[in-house]
Coordinates of C-alpha atoms in Angstrom, one line a residue:
M1 CA 5.0 -14.9 -18.2
L2 CA 7.0 -17.8 -16.7
Y3 CA 3.9 -18.8 -14.9
Y4 CA 2.2 -19.4 -18.2
L5 CA 5.2 -21.1 -19.7
F6 CA 5.6 -23.6 -16.9
D7 CA 1.8 -24.1 -16.7
Y8 CA 2.0 -25.1 -20.4
L9 CA 5.0 -27.4 -19.8
E10 CA 3.2 -29.1 -16.9
K11 CA 0.0 -29.7 -18.8
Q12 CA 1.5 -30.8 -22.1
F13 CA 4.7 -32.6 -21.0
Q14 CA 4.6 -33.0 -17.2
F15 CA 7.9 -31.2 -17.2
P16 CA 9.8 -32.0 -13.9
G17 CA 9.3 -29.1 -11.4
A18 CA 6.9 -27.2 -13.6
S19 CA 4.0 -27.9 -11.2
L20 CA 5.8 -25.8 -8.5
F21 CA 4.6 -22.7 -10.4
G22 CA 1.1 -23.7 -9.6
F23 CA 1.7 -23.0 -5.9
L24 CA 1.1 -19.5 -4.7
T25 CA 3.6 -19.7 -1.9
F26 CA 6.4 -20.9 -4.3
R27 CA 5.8 -18.1 -6.8
A28 CA 5.6 -15.5 -4.0
A29 CA 8.9 -16.7 -2.5
I30 CA 10.7 -16.6 -5.9
A31 CA 9.2 -13.2 -6.7
M32 CA 10.5 -11.8 -3.4
I33 CA 14.0 -13.3 -3.9
L34 CA 14.2 -12.0 -7.5
S35 CA 13.0 -8.5 -6.6
L36 CA 15.5 -8.4 -3.7
L37 CA 18.4 -9.4 -6.0
I38 CA 17.3 -6.9 -8.7
S39 CA 17.2 -4.0 -6.3
I40 CA 20.5 -4.8 -4.7
V41 CA 22.5 -5.9 -7.8
Y42 CA 21.1 -3.5 -10.3
G43 CA 20.4 -0.7 -7.9
K44 CA 24.0 0.3 -7.8
Y45 CA 24.0 0.8 -11.6
I46 CA 20.9 2.9 -11.4
I47 CA 22.5 5.0 -8.7
R48 CA 25.6 5.5 -10.8
F49 CA 23.4 6.5 -13.8
L50 CA 21.6 9.1 -11.6
Q51 CA 24.9 10.4 -10.4
K52 CA 26.2 10.7 -14.0
K53 CA 23.0 12.6 -14.9
Q54 CA 23.6 14.8 -11.8
V55 CA 20.2 14.0 -10.4
G56 CA 21.3 15.1 -6.9
E57 CA 19.1 16.2 -4.0
T58 CA 19.0 19.9 -3.4
I59 CA 18.9 20.5 0.3
R60 CA 17.1 23.4 1.9
D61 CA 18.8 24.7 5.0
L62 CA 16.5 23.7 7.8
G63 CA 19.1 23.7 10.5
L64 CA 19.1 20.0 10.9
E65 CA 22.2 18.1 12.0
G66 CA 23.9 16.2 9.1
Q67 CA 21.7 18.0 6.5
A68 CA 24.6 19.5 4.5
E69 CA 26.2 16.1 3.9
K70 CA 23.1 14.9 2.1
A71 CA 23.4 17.5 -0.7
G72 CA 24.1 15.9 -4.0
T73 CA 22.8 12.5 -3.0
P74 CA 21.0 11.0 -6.0
T75 CA 17.3 11.1 -5.9
M76 CA 14.5 9.5 -8.1
G77 CA 15.7 6.2 -6.6
G78 CA 12.0 5.1 -6.6
I79 CA 12.8 3.8 -10.1
I80 CA 14.7 0.9 -8.4
I81 CA 11.6 0.0 -6.4
I82 CA 9.3 0.2 -9.4
L83 CA 11.5 -2.0 -11.7
A84 CA 12.3 -4.5 -8.9
T85 CA 8.6 -4.9 -8.3
L86 CA 7.2 -5.0 -11.8
I87 CA 9.8 -7.5 -13.3
P88 CA 9.0 -10.4 -10.9
V89 CA 5.3 -9.6 -11.1
L90 CA 5.3 -9.8 -14.9
L91 CA 7.3 -13.1 -14.7
F92 CA 5.4 -14.9 -11.9
A93 CA 1.9 -13.5 -11.5
R94 CA -1.2 -14.4 -13.4
L95 CA -1.5 -11.3 -15.5
E96 CA -5.2 -11.8 -16.3
N97 CA -6.1 -11.3 -12.6
I98 CA -7.9 -8.0 -12.2
Y99 CA -6.2 -7.2 -8.9
I100 CA -2.7 -7.7 -10.5
I101 CA -3.8 -5.5 -13.4
L102 CA -5.0 -2.7 -11.1
L103 CA -1.7 -2.8 -9.1
I104 CA 0.4 -2.6 -12.3
V105 CA -1.7 0.4 -13.4
T106 CA -1.3 2.0 -10.0
T107 CA 2.5 1.5 -10.0
V108 CA 2.9 3.0 -13.5
W109 CA 0.4 5.8 -12.9
M110 CA 1.8 7.0 -9.5
G111 CA 5.3 6.4 -10.6
A112 CA 4.7 8.7 -13.6
I113 CA 3.3 11.4 -11.4
G114 CA 6.3 11.2 -9.0
F115 CA 8.8 11.0 -11.8
L116 CA 7.3 14.0 -13.5
D117 CA 7.5 15.9 -10.2
D118 CA 11.2 14.9 -9.6
Y119 CA 12.0 15.6 -13.3
I120 CA 10.7 19.2 -13.0
K121 CA 12.6 19.8 -9.8
K122 CA 15.9 18.5 -11.2
F123 CA 16.0 19.2 -14.9
K124 CA 13.7 22.3 -15.0
N125 CA 15.3 23.8 -11.9
D126 CA 11.9 24.4 -10.3
K127 CA 12.1 23.6 -6.6
E128 CA 8.3 23.4 -6.4
G129 CA 8.1 20.5 -8.9
L130 CA 4.8 19.5 -10.3
K131 CA 2.1 21.8 -9.1
G132 CA 0.0 20.4 -6.2
K133 CA -3.3 20.7 -8.2
F134 CA -1.9 18.4 -10.9
K135 CA -0.7 15.9 -8.3
V136 CA -4.1 15.8 -6.7
L137 CA -5.8 15.5 -10.1
G138 CA -3.6 12.5 -10.8
Q139 CA -4.5 10.9 -7.5
V140 CA -8.2 11.6 -8.1
G141 CA -8.0 10.1 -11.5
L142 CA -6.4 6.9 -10.2
G143 CA -9.0 6.8 -7.4
I144 CA -11.8 6.9 -10.0
I145 CA -10.2 4.1 -12.0
I146 CA -9.6 1.9 -9.0
G147 CA -13.0 2.5 -7.4
A148 CA -15.0 2.1 -10.6
T149 CA -13.2 -1.1 -11.5
L150 CA -13.5 -2.7 -8.1
Y151 CA -17.2 -1.9 -8.1
F152 CA -18.2 -2.7 -11.7
H153 CA -15.8 -5.4 -12.8
Q154 CA -17.3 -8.9 -13.0
D155 CA -14.3 -10.6 -11.5
V156 CA -14.4 -8.5 -8.3
T157 CA -16.8 -10.4 -6.0
M158 CA -16.9 -11.7 -2.4
K159 CA -18.5 -14.5 -0.5
E160 CA -20.0 -14.1 2.9
K161 CA -20.6 -16.8 5.4
L162 CA -24.2 -18.2 5.6
P163 CA -26.3 -17.2 8.6
I164 CA -25.3 -18.9 11.8
E165 CA -28.6 -20.9 12.0
Q166 CA -28.0 -22.2 8.4
Q167 CA -24.4 -23.1 9.2
K168 CA -25.6 -25.1 12.3
V169 CA -28.0 -27.1 10.2
L170 CA -25.4 -27.9 7.6
L171 CA -22.8 -28.8 10.3
T172 CA -25.4 -31.0 12.1
E173 CA -26.1 -32.9 8.9
N174 CA -22.5 -33.2 8.0
P175 CA -19.8 -32.4 10.6
D176 CA -17.1 -32.8 8.0
I177 CA -18.6 -30.4 5.5
E178 CA -16.2 -28.6 3.3
P179 CA -15.6 -25.0 4.3
F180 CA -16.7 -23.5 1.0
K181 CA -20.2 -24.9 1.5
L182 CA -20.6 -22.6 4.5
F183 CA -20.4 -19.6 2.3
A184 CA -23.1 -18.0 0.1
E185 CA -22.7 -17.5 -3.6
A186 CA -20.2 -14.9 -4.9
E187 CA -21.7 -11.5 -5.3
K188 CA -20.9 -7.9 -6.0
S189 CA -20.8 -6.0 -2.7
T190 CA -19.8 -2.6 -1.2
K191 CA -19.1 -4.2 2.1
T192 CA -15.7 -3.8 3.8
T193 CA -14.0 -4.7 7.1
I194 CA -14.3 -2.4 10.1
P195 CA -12.3 -3.1 13.3
F196 CA -13.6 -3.5 16.8
V197 CA -17.3 -4.1 16.0
K198 CA -19.2 -7.4 16.5
N199 CA -20.0 -8.3 12.8
N200 CA -16.7 -6.8 11.6
E201 CA -18.3 -5.4 8.5
F202 CA -19.5 -2.1 7.1
D203 CA -21.5 -1.4 3.9
Y204 CA -20.8 1.8 2.1
A205 CA -24.4 1.7 0.9
D206 CA -25.5 2.3 4.5
L207 CA -24.3 5.9 4.2
I208 CA -27.1 6.7 1.8
T209 CA -29.8 4.0 2.2
W210 CA -30.8 5.3 5.7
V211 CA -32.3 8.2 3.8
N212 CA -34.0 6.1 1.2
P213 CA -33.5 2.3 0.5
G214 CA -33.9 3.0 -3.2
L215 CA -30.6 5.0 -3.1
E216 CA -28.6 1.7 -2.9
K217 CA -28.1 1.8 -6.7
Y218 CA -26.0 4.9 -6.2
A219 CA -23.6 3.2 -3.6
W220 CA -20.9 3.1 -6.3
I221 CA -20.5 6.9 -6.0
I222 CA -19.8 6.6 -2.3
F223 CA -17.4 3.7 -3.0
I224 CA -15.4 5.7 -5.6
L225 CA -15.3 8.8 -3.4
A226 CA -13.9 6.6 -0.6
A227 CA -11.3 5.2 -3.0
I228 CA -10.2 8.7 -4.1
F229 CA -9.9 9.9 -0.5
I230 CA -7.9 6.9 0.7
I231 CA -5.5 6.9 -2.3
T232 CA -4.9 10.6 -1.9
A233 CA -4.4 10.5 1.8
V234 CA -2.1 7.5 1.9
S235 CA 0.1 8.6 -1.0
N236 CA 0.5 12.0 0.6
G237 CA 1.2 10.4 3.9
A238 CA 4.0 8.2 2.4
N239 CA 5.4 11.3 0.7
L240 CA 5.6 13.2 4.0
T241 CA 7.2 10.3 5.7
D242 CA 10.0 10.2 3.2
G243 CA 12.2 12.7 5.0
I244 CA 15.1 10.8 6.6
D245 CA 17.2 7.8 5.6
G246 CA 15.3 4.5 5.5
L247 CA 12.1 5.8 7.2
A248 CA 9.6 5.5 4.4
A249 CA 10.9 2.3 2.8
G250 CA 11.2 0.4 6.1
T251 CA 7.9 1.5 7.4
S252 CA 6.2 0.7 4.1
A253 CA 7.7 -2.8 4.1
I254 CA 6.1 -3.5 7.4
I255 CA 2.8 -2.2 6.3
V256 CA 2.8 -4.1 2.9
L257 CA 3.9 -7.4 4.6
T258 CA 0.9 -7.1 6.9
L259 CA -1.5 -6.5 4.0
G260 CA 0.1 -9.6 2.4
I261 CA -1.2 -11.6 5.3
F262 CA -4.7 -10.2 4.9
A263 CA -4.6 -10.8 1.2
W264 CA -3.6 -14.4 1.7
V265 CA -6.2 -15.3 4.3
S266 CA -9.0 -13.3 2.5
G267 CA -8.3 -15.3 -0.7
N268 CA -8.1 -18.7 1.1
I269 CA -11.5 -20.1 1.9
I270 CA -10.3 -22.3 4.7
F271 CA -8.7 -19.4 6.6
S272 CA -11.6 -17.1 5.8
E273 CA -14.0 -19.7 7.3
Y274 CA -11.8 -20.1 10.4
L275 CA -11.3 -16.4 11.0
N276 CA -15.0 -15.6 10.1
I277 CA -14.0 -13.0 7.5
M278 CA -15.3 -12.3 4.0
Y279 CA -13.8 -14.6 1.4
I280 CA -12.7 -12.6 -1.7
P281 CA -12.1 -15.0 -4.7
S282 CA -8.9 -14.5 -6.7
V283 CA -7.5 -11.8 -4.3
E284 CA -4.8 -14.2 -3.1
E285 CA -2.9 -13.5 -6.3
I286 CA -2.0 -10.1 -4.8
T287 CA 0.4 -12.0 -2.6
I288 CA 2.7 -12.3 -5.6
Y289 CA 2.7 -8.6 -6.1
I290 CA 3.2 -7.9 -2.4
A291 CA 6.1 -10.4 -2.1
A292 CA 7.9 -8.6 -5.0
F293 CA 7.1 -5.2 -3.5
V294 CA 8.4 -6.1 -0.1
G295 CA 11.6 -7.6 -1.7
A296 CA 12.1 -4.3 -3.7
L297 CA 11.6 -2.2 -0.5
I298 CA 14.1 -4.2 1.5
G299 CA 16.6 -4.2 -1.4
F300 CA 16.2 -0.5 -1.7
L301 CA 17.1 -0.2 2.0
W302 CA 20.5 -1.6 1.2
Y303 CA 21.3 1.7 -0.3
N304 CA 18.8 4.0 1.6
T305 CA 19.7 3.3 5.2
Y306 CA 21.9 5.9 7.0
P307 CA 24.0 7.3 5.4
A308 CA 21.8 7.0 2.3
Q309 CA 23.4 6.5 -1.1
V310 CA 20.2 7.3 -2.8
F311 CA 16.8 8.9 -2.1
M312 CA 13.5 7.5 -3.5
G313 CA 12.1 11.0 -4.3
D314 CA 8.5 11.4 -5.2
T315 CA 8.9 8.8 -7.8
G316 CA 9.1 6.3 -5.0
S317 CA 7.1 7.8 -2.1
L318 CA 3.9 8.6 -4.1
T319 CA 4.1 5.2 -5.8
I320 CA 4.5 3.4 -2.4
G321 CA 1.5 5.2 -0.9
G322 CA -0.7 4.6 -3.9
I323 CA 0.1 0.9 -3.9
I324 CA -0.6 0.5 -0.2
A325 CA -3.9 2.3 -0.6
V326 CA -5.0 0.1 -3.5
I327 CA -4.0 -3.1 -1.8
A328 CA -6.0 -2.1 1.3
I329 CA -9.1 -1.3 -0.7
A330 CA -8.8 -4.5 -2.8
V331 CA -8.7 -6.8 0.3
R332 CA -11.4 -4.7 2.0
K333 CA -9.2 -3.6 4.9
E334 CA -9.1 0.1 4.1
W335 CA -10.7 1.0 7.5
L336 CA -7.6 -0.5 9.2
I337 CA -5.3 2.1 7.5
P338 CA -5.5 4.6 10.4
I339 CA -4.0 1.8 12.6
L340 CA -1.7 0.0 10.2
C341 CA -0.5 3.2 8.6
G342 CA -0.3 5.0 11.9
I343 CA 3.2 6.4 11.1
F344 CA 1.8 8.0 7.9
L345 CA -1.2 9.3 9.8
A346 CA 1.0 10.9 12.5
E347 CA 3.2 12.5 9.9
N348 CA 0.2 13.9 8.1
L349 CA -1.5 15.2 11.2
S350 CA 1.7 16.8 12.5
V351 CA 1.8 18.9 9.3
V352 CA -1.9 19.8 9.4
M353 CA -1.8 20.7 13.1
Q354 CA 1.4 22.7 12.7
V355 CA 0.1 24.8 9.8
S356 CA -3.4 25.2 11.3
Y357 CA -2.1 26.3 14.7
F358 CA 0.5 28.6 13.2
K359 CA -2.2 30.4 11.1
Y360 CA -4.7 30.5 14.0
T361 CA -2.2 32.0 16.4
R362 CA -0.9 34.5 13.9
K363 CA -4.4 35.7 13.3
K364 CA -5.3 35.9 17.0
Y365 CA -2.0 37.1 18.5
G366 CA -0.3 38.7 15.5
E367 CA 2.5 36.1 15.8
G368 CA 2.5 32.5 14.6
R369 CA 3.2 29.8 17.1
R370 CA 4.2 26.2 16.7
I371 CA 3.2 22.9 18.3
F372 CA 6.2 21.0 17.1
K373 CA 9.8 22.3 16.7
M374 CA 9.4 21.3 13.1
S375 CA 7.0 19.2 11.0
P376 CA 6.6 16.5 9.7
L377 CA 7.0 14.7 13.0
H378 CA 10.3 13.1 12.4
H379 CA 11.9 16.5 12.0
H380 CA 10.6 17.4 15.4
Y381 CA 12.7 14.6 16.9
Q382 CA 15.7 15.7 14.9
K383 CA 15.4 19.2 16.3
S384 CA 15.1 17.6 19.7
G385 CA 18.6 16.1 19.3
Y386 CA 17.8 12.5 18.3
H387 CA 20.0 11.0 15.7
E388 CA 18.1 10.1 12.6
S389 CA 19.1 6.4 12.8
K390 CA 17.5 6.2 16.3
I391 CA 14.4 8.0 15.0
V392 CA 14.0 5.6 12.1
T393 CA 14.5 2.5 14.2
R394 CA 12.0 3.6 16.8
F395 CA 9.5 4.4 14.1
W396 CA 10.0 1.0 12.7
I397 CA 9.4 -0.6 16.1
I398 CA 6.2 1.4 16.4
G399 CA 5.2 0.3 12.9
I400 CA 5.7 -3.3 13.9
L401 CA 3.5 -2.9 17.0
L402 CA 0.8 -1.2 14.9
A403 CA 1.0 -4.1 12.4
I404 CA 0.5 -6.7 15.2
L405 CA -2.4 -4.7 16.5
T406 CA -3.9 -4.6 13.0
I407 CA -3.7 -8.4 12.6
V408 CA -5.2 -8.9 16.1
T409 CA -8.3 -6.9 15.0
L410 CA -9.3 -9.9 13.0
K411 CA -10.4 -11.5 16.3
I412 CA -11.1 -8.4 18.4
R413 CA -14.8 -7.7 17.9

């Protein structure tokens, strides 16, 4: 909203300083600062409100060190993250941008699912919360909305670089040619980025056109199914990672900041040309949202690091996972998720492996056996005697290494 106000003041009155709001980097910086301040300053009031309403965490006895002390700690703290993200976005982002609209919808949608789950747990005294099938139904619904919009909306396009031979001709004729002239016209596409291959691209349509080229018109079905799978997997991965103080918020901040780099270079034709990646018009506006989101996550850590004064609950974890998934799909970097979100993947796999192996051995030997001392993975290390602060810090370090590797894939082909 402030963006439009200062844009008007600049155009009509050349108001001093108003032109700053035309710069993406300035708006992103202000959005991050404001979200950080909101989460830190107003976070304590939200925590007090949650305490007053007795929205405390109910701790199951899992035999973990320091577990008993966490009982009664306010949960549903994801509200802090959501508010601290949305307020700066509404103030500084261009709200007509389709990518911003989708991220706002994602935040509200997943936040509502998580809030409903936490509400049922705390106020209806149902430890199971929202039934799993309804959670999955909500995730699938969001996946359909995101996938369909990104495929059919007229403002979602991309530009690919012209063939090498054509680029050489243009550069020979004019060595100082402007970068945008080396790109083809904007078009609808189901192409995405895939790491470690020469052309660095993959087209979802290829999954069905090998059967019959005429099936290309149905590529939107494959794209939507991919969006559903990614949103469901990443949101559940973030949910499983939220098990010890500061782990989910810190890891997510690293992931989102990395996606912010991808969004910025993908929406900048000069960097897209230099890095030889697809140029996605208007996607750079996501940087504003990402800046606000990172600020909110870091501000939340003010209260969530050990010993935590508040937990994010499903209100926060499901929302975080959904946002990460949608950003990755929007900037066409969803195939980098297994690397970038390696912590989420490990947490997910540890649960799948533990449950599957337990059921298999119980059926075969009559007694269930375990791979890990406890799953998800972070609980295994707790059972091994590591303090949760050390576990969180080391997971953050691994997250940083994975983020660097993800960025490097831009040039590894």
